[in-house]
PDB file of N, CA and C in Angstrom:
ATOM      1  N   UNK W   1     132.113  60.765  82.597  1.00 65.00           N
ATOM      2  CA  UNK W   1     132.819  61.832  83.264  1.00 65.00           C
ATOM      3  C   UNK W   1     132.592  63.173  82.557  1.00 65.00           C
ATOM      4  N   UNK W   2     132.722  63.138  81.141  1.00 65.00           N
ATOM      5  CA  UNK W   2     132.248  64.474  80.570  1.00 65.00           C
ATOM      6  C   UNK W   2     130.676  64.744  80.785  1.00 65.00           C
ATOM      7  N   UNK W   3     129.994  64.096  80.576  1.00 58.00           N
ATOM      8  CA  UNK W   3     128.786  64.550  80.980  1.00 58.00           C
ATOM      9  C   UNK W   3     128.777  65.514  82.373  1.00 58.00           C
ATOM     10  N   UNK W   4     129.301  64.625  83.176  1.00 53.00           N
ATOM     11  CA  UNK W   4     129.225  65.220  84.946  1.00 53.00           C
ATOM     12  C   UNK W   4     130.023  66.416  84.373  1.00 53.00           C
ATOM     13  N   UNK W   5     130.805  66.903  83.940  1.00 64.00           N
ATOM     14  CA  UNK W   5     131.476  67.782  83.966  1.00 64.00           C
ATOM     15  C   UNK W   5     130.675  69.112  83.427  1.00 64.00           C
ATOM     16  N   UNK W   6     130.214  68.741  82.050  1.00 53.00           N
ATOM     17  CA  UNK W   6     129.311  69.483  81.351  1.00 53.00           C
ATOM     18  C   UNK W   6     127.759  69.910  82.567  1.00 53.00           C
ATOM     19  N   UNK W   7     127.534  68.976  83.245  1.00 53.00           N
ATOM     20  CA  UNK W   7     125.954  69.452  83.859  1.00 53.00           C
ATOM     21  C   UNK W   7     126.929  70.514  84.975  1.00 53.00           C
ATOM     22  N   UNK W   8     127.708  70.165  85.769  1.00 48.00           N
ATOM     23  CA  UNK W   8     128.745  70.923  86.535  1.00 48.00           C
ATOM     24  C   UNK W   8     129.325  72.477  86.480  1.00 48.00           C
ATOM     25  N   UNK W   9     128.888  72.042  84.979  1.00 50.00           N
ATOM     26  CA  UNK W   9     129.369  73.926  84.576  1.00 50.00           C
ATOM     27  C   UNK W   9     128.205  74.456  84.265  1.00 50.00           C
ATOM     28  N   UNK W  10     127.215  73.578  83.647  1.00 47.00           N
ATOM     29  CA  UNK W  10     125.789  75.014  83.100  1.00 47.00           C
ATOM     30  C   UNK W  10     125.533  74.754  84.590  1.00 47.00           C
ATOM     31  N   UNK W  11     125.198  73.970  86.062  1.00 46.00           N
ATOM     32  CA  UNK W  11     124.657  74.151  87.561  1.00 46.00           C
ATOM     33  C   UNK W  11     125.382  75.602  87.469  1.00 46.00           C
ATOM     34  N   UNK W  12     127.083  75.487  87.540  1.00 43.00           N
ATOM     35  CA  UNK W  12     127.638  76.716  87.946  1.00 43.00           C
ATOM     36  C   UNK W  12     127.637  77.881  87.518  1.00 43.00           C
ATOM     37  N   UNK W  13     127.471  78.069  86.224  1.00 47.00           N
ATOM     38  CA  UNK W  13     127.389  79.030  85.490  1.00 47.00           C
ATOM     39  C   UNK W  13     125.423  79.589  85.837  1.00 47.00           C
ATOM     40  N   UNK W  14     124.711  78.913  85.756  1.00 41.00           N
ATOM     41  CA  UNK W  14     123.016  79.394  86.258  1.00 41.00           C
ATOM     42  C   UNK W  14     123.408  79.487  87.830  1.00 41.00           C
ATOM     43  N   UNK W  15     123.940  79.069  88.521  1.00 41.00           N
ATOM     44  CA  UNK W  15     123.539  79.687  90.004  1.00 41.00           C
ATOM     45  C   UNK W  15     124.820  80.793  90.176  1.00 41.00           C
ATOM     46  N   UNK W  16     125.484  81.146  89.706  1.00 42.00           N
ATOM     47  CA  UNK W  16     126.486  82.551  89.560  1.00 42.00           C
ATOM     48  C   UNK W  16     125.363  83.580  88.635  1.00 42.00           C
ATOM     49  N   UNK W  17     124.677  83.381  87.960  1.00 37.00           N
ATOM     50  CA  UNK W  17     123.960  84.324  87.216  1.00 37.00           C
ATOM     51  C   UNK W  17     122.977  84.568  87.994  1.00 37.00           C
ATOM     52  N   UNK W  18     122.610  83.599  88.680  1.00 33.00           N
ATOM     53  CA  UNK W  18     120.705  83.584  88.807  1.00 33.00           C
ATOM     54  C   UNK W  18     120.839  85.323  89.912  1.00 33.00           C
ATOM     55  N   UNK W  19     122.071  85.596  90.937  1.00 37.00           N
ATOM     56  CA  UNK W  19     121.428  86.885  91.780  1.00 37.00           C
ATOM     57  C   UNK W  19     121.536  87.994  91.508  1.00 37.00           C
ATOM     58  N   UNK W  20     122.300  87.893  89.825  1.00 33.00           N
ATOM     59  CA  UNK W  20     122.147  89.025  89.130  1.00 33.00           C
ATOM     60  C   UNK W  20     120.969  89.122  88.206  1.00 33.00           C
ATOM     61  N   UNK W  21     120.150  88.153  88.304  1.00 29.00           N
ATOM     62  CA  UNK W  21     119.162  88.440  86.999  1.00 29.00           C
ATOM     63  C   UNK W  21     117.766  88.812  88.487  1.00 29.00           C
ATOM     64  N   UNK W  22     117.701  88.336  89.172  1.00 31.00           N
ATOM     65  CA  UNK W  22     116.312  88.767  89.935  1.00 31.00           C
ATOM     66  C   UNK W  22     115.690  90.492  90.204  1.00 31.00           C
ATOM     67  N   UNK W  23     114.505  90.622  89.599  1.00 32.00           N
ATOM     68  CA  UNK W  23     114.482  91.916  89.994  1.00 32.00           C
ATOM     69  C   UNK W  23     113.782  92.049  91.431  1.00 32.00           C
ATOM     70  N   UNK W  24     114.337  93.155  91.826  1.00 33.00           N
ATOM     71  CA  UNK W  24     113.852  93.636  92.992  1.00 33.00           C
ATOM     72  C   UNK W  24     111.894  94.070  92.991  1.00 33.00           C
ATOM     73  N   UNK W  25     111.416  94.363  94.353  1.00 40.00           N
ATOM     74  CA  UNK W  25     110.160  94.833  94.366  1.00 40.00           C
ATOM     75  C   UNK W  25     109.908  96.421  93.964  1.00 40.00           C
ATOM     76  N   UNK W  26     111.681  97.355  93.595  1.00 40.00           N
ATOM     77  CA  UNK W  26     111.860  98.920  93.946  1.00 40.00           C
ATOM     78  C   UNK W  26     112.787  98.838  92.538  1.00 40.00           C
ATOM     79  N   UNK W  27     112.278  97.727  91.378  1.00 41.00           N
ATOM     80  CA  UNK W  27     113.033  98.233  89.991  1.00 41.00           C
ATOM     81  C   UNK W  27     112.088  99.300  88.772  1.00 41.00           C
ATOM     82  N   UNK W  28     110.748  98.917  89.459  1.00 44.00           N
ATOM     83  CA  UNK W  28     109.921  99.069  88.100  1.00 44.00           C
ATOM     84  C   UNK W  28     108.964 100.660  88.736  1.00 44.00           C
ATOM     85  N   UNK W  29     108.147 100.841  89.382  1.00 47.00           N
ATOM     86  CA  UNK W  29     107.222 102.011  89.854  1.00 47.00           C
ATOM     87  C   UNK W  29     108.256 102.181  90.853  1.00 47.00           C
ATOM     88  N   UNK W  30     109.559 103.694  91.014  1.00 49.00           N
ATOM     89  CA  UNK W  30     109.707 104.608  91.708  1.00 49.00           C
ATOM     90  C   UNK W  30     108.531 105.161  92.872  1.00 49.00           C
ATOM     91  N   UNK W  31     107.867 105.600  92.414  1.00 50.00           N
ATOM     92  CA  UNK W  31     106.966 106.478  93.023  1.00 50.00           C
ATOM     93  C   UNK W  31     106.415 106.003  94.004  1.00 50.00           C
ATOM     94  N   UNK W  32     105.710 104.769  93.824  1.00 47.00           N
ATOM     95  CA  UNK W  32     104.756 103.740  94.436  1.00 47.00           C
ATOM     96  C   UNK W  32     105.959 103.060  95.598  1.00 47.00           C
ATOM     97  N   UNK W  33     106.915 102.635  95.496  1.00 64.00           N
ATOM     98  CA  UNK W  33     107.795 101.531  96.098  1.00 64.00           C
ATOM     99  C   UNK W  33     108.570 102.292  97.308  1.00 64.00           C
ATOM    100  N   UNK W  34     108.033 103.510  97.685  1.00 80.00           N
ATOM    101  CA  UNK W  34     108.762 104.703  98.794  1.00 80.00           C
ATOM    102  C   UNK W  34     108.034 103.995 100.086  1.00 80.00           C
ATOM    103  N   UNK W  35     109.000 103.311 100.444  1.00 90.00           N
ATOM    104  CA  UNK W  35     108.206 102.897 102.128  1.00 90.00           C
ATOM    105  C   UNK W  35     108.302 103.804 103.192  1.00 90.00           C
ATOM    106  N   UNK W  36     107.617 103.601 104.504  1.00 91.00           N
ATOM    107  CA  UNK W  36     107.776 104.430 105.658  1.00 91.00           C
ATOM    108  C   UNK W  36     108.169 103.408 106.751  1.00 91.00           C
ATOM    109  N   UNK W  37     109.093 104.030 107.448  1.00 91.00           N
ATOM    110  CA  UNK W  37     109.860 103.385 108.341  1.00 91.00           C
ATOM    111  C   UNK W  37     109.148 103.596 109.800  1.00 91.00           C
ATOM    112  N   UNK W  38     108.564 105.393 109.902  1.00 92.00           N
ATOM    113  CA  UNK W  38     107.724 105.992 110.889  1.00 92.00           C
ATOM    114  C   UNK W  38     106.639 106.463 110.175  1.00 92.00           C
ATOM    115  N   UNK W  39     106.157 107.016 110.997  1.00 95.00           N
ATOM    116  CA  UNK W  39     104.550 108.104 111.012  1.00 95.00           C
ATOM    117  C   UNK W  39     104.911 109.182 111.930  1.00 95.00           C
ATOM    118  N   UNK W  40     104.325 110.033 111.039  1.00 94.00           N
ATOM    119  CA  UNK W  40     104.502 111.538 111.469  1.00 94.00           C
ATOM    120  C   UNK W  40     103.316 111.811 112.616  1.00 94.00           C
ATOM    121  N   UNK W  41     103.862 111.642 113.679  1.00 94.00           N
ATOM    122  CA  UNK W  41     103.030 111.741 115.169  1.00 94.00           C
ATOM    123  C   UNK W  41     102.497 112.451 115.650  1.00 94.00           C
ATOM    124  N   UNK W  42     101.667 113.983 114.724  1.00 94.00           N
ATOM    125  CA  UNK W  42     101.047 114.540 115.293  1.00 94.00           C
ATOM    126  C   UNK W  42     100.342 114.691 113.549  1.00 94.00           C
ATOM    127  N   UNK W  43      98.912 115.605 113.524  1.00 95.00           N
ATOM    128  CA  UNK W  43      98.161 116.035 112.545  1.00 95.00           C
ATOM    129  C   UNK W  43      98.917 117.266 112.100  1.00 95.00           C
ATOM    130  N   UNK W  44      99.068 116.890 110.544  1.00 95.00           N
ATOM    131  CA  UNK W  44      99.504 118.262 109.423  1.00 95.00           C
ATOM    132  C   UNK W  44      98.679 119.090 108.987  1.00 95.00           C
ATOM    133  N   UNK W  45      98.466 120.593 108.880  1.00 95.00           N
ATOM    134  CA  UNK W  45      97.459 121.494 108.613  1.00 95.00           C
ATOM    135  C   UNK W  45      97.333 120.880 107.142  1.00 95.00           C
ATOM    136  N   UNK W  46      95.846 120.906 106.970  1.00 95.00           N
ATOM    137  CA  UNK W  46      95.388 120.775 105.544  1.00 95.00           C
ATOM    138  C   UNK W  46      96.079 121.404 104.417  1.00 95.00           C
ATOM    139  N   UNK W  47      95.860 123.181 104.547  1.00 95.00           N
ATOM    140  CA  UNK W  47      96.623 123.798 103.843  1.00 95.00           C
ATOM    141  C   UNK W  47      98.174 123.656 103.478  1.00 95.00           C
ATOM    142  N   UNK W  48      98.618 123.242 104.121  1.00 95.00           N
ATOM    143  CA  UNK W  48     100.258 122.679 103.444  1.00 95.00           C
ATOM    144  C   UNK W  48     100.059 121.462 103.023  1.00 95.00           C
ATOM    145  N   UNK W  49      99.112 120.657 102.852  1.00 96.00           N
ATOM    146  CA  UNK W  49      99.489 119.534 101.741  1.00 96.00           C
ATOM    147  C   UNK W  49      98.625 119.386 100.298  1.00 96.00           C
ATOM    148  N   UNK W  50      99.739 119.409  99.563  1.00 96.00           N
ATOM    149  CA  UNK W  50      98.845 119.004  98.067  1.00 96.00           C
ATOM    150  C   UNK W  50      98.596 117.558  97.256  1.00 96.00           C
ATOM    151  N   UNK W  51      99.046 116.741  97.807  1.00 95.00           N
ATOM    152  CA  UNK W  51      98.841 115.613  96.936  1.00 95.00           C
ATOM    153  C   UNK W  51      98.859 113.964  98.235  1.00 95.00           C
ATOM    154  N   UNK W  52      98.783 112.704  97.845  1.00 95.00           N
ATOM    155  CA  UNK W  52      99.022 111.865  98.239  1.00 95.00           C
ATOM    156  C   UNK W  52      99.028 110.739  97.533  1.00 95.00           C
ATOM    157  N   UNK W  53      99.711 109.601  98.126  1.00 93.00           N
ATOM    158  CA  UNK W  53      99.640 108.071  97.682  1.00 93.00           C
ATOM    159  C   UNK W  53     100.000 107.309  98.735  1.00 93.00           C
ATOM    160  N   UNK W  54      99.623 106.111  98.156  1.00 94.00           N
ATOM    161  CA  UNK W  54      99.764 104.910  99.308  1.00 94.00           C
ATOM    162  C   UNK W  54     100.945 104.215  98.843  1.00 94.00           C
ATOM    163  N   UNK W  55     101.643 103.926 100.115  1.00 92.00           N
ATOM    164  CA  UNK W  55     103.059 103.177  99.999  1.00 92.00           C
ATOM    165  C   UNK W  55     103.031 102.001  99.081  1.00 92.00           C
ATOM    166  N   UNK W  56     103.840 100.986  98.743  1.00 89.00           N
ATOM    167  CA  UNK W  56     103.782 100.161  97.860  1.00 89.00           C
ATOM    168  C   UNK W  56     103.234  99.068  98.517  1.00 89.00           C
ATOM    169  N   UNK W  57     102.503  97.783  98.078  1.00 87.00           N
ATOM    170  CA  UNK W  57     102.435  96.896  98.423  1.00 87.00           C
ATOM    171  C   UNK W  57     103.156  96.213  99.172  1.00 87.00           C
ATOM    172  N   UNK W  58     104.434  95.880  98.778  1.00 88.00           N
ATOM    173  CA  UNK W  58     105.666  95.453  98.992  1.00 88.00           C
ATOM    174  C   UNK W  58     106.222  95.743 100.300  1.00 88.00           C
ATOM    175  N   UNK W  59     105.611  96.944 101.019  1.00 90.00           N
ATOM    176  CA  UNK W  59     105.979  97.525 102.165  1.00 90.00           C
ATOM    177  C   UNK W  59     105.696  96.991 103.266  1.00 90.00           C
ATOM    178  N   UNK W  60     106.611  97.195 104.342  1.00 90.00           N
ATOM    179  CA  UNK W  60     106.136  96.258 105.276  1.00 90.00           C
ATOM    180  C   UNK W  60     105.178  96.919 106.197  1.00 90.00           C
ATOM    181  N   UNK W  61     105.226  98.130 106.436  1.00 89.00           N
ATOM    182  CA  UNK W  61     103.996  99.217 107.016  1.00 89.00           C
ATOM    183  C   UNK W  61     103.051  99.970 105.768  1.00 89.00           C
ATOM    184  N   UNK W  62     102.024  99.301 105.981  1.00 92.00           N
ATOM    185  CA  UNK W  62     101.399 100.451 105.055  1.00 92.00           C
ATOM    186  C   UNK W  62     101.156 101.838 105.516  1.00 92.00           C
ATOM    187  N   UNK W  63     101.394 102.438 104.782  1.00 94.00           N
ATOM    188  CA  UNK W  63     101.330 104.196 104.830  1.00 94.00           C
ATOM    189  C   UNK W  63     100.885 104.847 103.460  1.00 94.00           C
ATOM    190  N   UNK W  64     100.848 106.108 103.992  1.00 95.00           N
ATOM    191  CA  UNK W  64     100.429 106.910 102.858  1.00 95.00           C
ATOM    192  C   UNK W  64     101.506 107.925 102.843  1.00 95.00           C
ATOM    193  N   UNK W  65     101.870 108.686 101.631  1.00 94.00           N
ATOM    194  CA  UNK W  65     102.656 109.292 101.300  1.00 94.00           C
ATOM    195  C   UNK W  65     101.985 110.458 101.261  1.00 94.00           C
ATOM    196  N   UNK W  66     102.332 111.677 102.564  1.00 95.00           N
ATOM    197  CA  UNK W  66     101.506 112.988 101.805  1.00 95.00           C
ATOM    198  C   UNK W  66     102.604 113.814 101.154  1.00 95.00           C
ATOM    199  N   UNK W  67     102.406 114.728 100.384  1.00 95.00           N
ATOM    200  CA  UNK W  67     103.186 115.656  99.737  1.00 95.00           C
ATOM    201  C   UNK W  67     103.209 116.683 100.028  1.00 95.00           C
ATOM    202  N   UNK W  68     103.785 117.631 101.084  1.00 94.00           N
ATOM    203  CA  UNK W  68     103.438 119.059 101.274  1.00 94.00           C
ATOM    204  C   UNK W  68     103.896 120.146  99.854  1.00 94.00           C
ATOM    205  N   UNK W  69     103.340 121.549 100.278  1.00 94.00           N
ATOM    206  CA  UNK W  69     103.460 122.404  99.300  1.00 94.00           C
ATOM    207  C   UNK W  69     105.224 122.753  98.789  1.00 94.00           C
ATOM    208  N   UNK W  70     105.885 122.247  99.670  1.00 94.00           N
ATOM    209  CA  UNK W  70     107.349 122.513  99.988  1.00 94.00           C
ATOM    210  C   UNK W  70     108.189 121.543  99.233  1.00 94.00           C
ATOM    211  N   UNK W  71     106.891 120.174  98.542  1.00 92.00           N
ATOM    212  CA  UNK W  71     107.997 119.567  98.042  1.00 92.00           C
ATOM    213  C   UNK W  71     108.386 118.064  98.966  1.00 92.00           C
ATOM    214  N   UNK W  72     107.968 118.379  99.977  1.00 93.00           N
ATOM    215  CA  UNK W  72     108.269 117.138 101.285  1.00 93.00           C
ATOM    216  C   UNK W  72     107.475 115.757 101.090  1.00 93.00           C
ATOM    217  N   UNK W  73     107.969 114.985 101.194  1.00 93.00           N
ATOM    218  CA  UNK W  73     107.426 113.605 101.361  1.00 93.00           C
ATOM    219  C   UNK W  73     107.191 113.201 103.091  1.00 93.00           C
ATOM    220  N   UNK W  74     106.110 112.900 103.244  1.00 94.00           N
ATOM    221  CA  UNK W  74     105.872 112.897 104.910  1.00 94.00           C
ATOM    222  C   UNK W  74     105.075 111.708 105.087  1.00 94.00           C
ATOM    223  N   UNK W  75     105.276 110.614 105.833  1.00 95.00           N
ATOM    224  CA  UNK W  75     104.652 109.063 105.836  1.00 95.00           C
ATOM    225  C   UNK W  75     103.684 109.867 107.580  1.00 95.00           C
ATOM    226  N   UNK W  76     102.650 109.129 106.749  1.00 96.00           N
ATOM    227  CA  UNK W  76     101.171 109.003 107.872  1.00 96.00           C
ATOM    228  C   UNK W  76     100.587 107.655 107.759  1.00 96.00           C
ATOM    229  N   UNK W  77      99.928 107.483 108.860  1.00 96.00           N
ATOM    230  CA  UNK W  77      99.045 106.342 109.290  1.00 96.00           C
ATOM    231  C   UNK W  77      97.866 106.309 108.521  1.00 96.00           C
ATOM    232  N   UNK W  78      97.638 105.045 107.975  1.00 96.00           N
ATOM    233  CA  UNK W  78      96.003 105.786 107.313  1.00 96.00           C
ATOM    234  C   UNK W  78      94.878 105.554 108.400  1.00 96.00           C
ATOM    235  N   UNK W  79      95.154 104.894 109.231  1.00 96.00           N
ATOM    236  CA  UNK W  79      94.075 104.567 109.869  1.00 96.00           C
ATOM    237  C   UNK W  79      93.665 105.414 111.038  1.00 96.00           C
ATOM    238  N   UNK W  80      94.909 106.617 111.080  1.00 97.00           N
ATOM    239  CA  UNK W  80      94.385 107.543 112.097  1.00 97.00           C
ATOM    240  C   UNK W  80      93.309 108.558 111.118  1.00 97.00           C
ATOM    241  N   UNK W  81      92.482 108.912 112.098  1.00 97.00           N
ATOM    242  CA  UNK W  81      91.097 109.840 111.750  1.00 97.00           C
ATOM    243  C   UNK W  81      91.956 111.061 110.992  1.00 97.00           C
ATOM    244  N   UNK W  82      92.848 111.728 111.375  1.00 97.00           N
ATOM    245  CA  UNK W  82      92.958 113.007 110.244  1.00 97.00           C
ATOM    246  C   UNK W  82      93.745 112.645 108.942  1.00 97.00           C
ATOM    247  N   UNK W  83      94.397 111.263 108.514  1.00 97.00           N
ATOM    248  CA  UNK W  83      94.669 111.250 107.546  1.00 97.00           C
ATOM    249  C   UNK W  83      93.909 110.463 106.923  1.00 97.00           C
ATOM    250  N   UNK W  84      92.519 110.297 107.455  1.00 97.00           N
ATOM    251  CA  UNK W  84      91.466 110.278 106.334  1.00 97.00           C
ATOM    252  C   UNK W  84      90.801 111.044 105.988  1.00 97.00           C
ATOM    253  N   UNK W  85      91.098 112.343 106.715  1.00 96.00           N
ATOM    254  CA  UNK W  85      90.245 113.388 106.610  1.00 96.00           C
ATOM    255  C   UNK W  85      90.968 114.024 105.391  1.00 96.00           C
ATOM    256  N   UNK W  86      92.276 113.920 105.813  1.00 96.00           N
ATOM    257  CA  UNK W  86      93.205 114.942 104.651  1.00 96.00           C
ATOM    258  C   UNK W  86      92.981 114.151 103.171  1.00 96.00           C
ATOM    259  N   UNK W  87      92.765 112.644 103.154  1.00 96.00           N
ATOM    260  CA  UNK W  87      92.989 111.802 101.989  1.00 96.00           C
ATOM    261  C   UNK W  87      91.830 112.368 101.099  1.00 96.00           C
ATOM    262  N   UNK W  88      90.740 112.258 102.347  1.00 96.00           N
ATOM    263  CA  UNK W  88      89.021 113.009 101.506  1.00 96.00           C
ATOM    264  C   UNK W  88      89.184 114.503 101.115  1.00 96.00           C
ATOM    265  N   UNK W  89      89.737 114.831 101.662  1.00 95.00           N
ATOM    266  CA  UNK W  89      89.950 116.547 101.163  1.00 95.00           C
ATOM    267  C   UNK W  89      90.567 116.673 100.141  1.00 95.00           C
ATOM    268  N   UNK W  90      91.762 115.860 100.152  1.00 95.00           N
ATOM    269  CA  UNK W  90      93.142 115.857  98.628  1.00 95.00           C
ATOM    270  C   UNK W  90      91.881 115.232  97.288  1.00 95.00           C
ATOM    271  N   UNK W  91      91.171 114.372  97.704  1.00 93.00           N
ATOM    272  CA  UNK W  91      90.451 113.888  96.666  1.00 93.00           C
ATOM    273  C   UNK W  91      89.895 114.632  96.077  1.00 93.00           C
ATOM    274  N   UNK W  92      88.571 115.577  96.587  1.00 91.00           N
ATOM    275  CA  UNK W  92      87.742 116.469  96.511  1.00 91.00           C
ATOM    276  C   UNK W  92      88.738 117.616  96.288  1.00 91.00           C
ATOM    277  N   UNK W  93      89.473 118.055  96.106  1.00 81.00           N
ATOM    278  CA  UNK W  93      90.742 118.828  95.911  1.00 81.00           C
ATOM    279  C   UNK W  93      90.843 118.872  94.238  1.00 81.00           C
ATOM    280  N   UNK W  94      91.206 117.485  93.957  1.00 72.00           N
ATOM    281  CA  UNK W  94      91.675 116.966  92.536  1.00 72.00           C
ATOM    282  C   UNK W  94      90.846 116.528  91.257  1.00 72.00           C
TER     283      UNK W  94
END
């Protein structure tokens, strides 16, 4: 009976801990782990954007993250033609 009792409490005590110890896919790279929910549905002038990245793995849409001069975070499609155009330009840019 003590035995059962003893395995009874470390079961309970590890499955009360275990959903506080898991880390998430959005604990470790900020930057990278910013998903997009939409796409920005029309083409952004070149000149207002300075930077980009690609959404996280983890995401369930892949996107790219552009950065306008303003500071803005703006989710695009990569597979439409001008945000590969803008991706090749930001490159050649940097």
């Amino acid at each position: 009976m003590l035995y059962f009792q003893a395995a009874l409490l470390v079961a309970l005590i590890l499955g009360s801990s275990l959903p506080f110890t898991q880390a998430g896919p959005y604990g470790v790279n900020m930057e990278s782990s910013i998903c997009c929910n939409d796409f920005v549905p029309f083409p952004l002038p070149l000149k207002f954007l300075t930077r980009f990245h690609f959404t996280s793995a983890t995401c369930r849409k892949h996107g790219v993250i552009l950065l306008t001069m303003k500071n803005r975070k703006i989710c695009a499609d990569p597979r439409k033609g001008w945000v590969k155009h803008a991706i090749t330009a930001l490159k050649k840019n940097h």
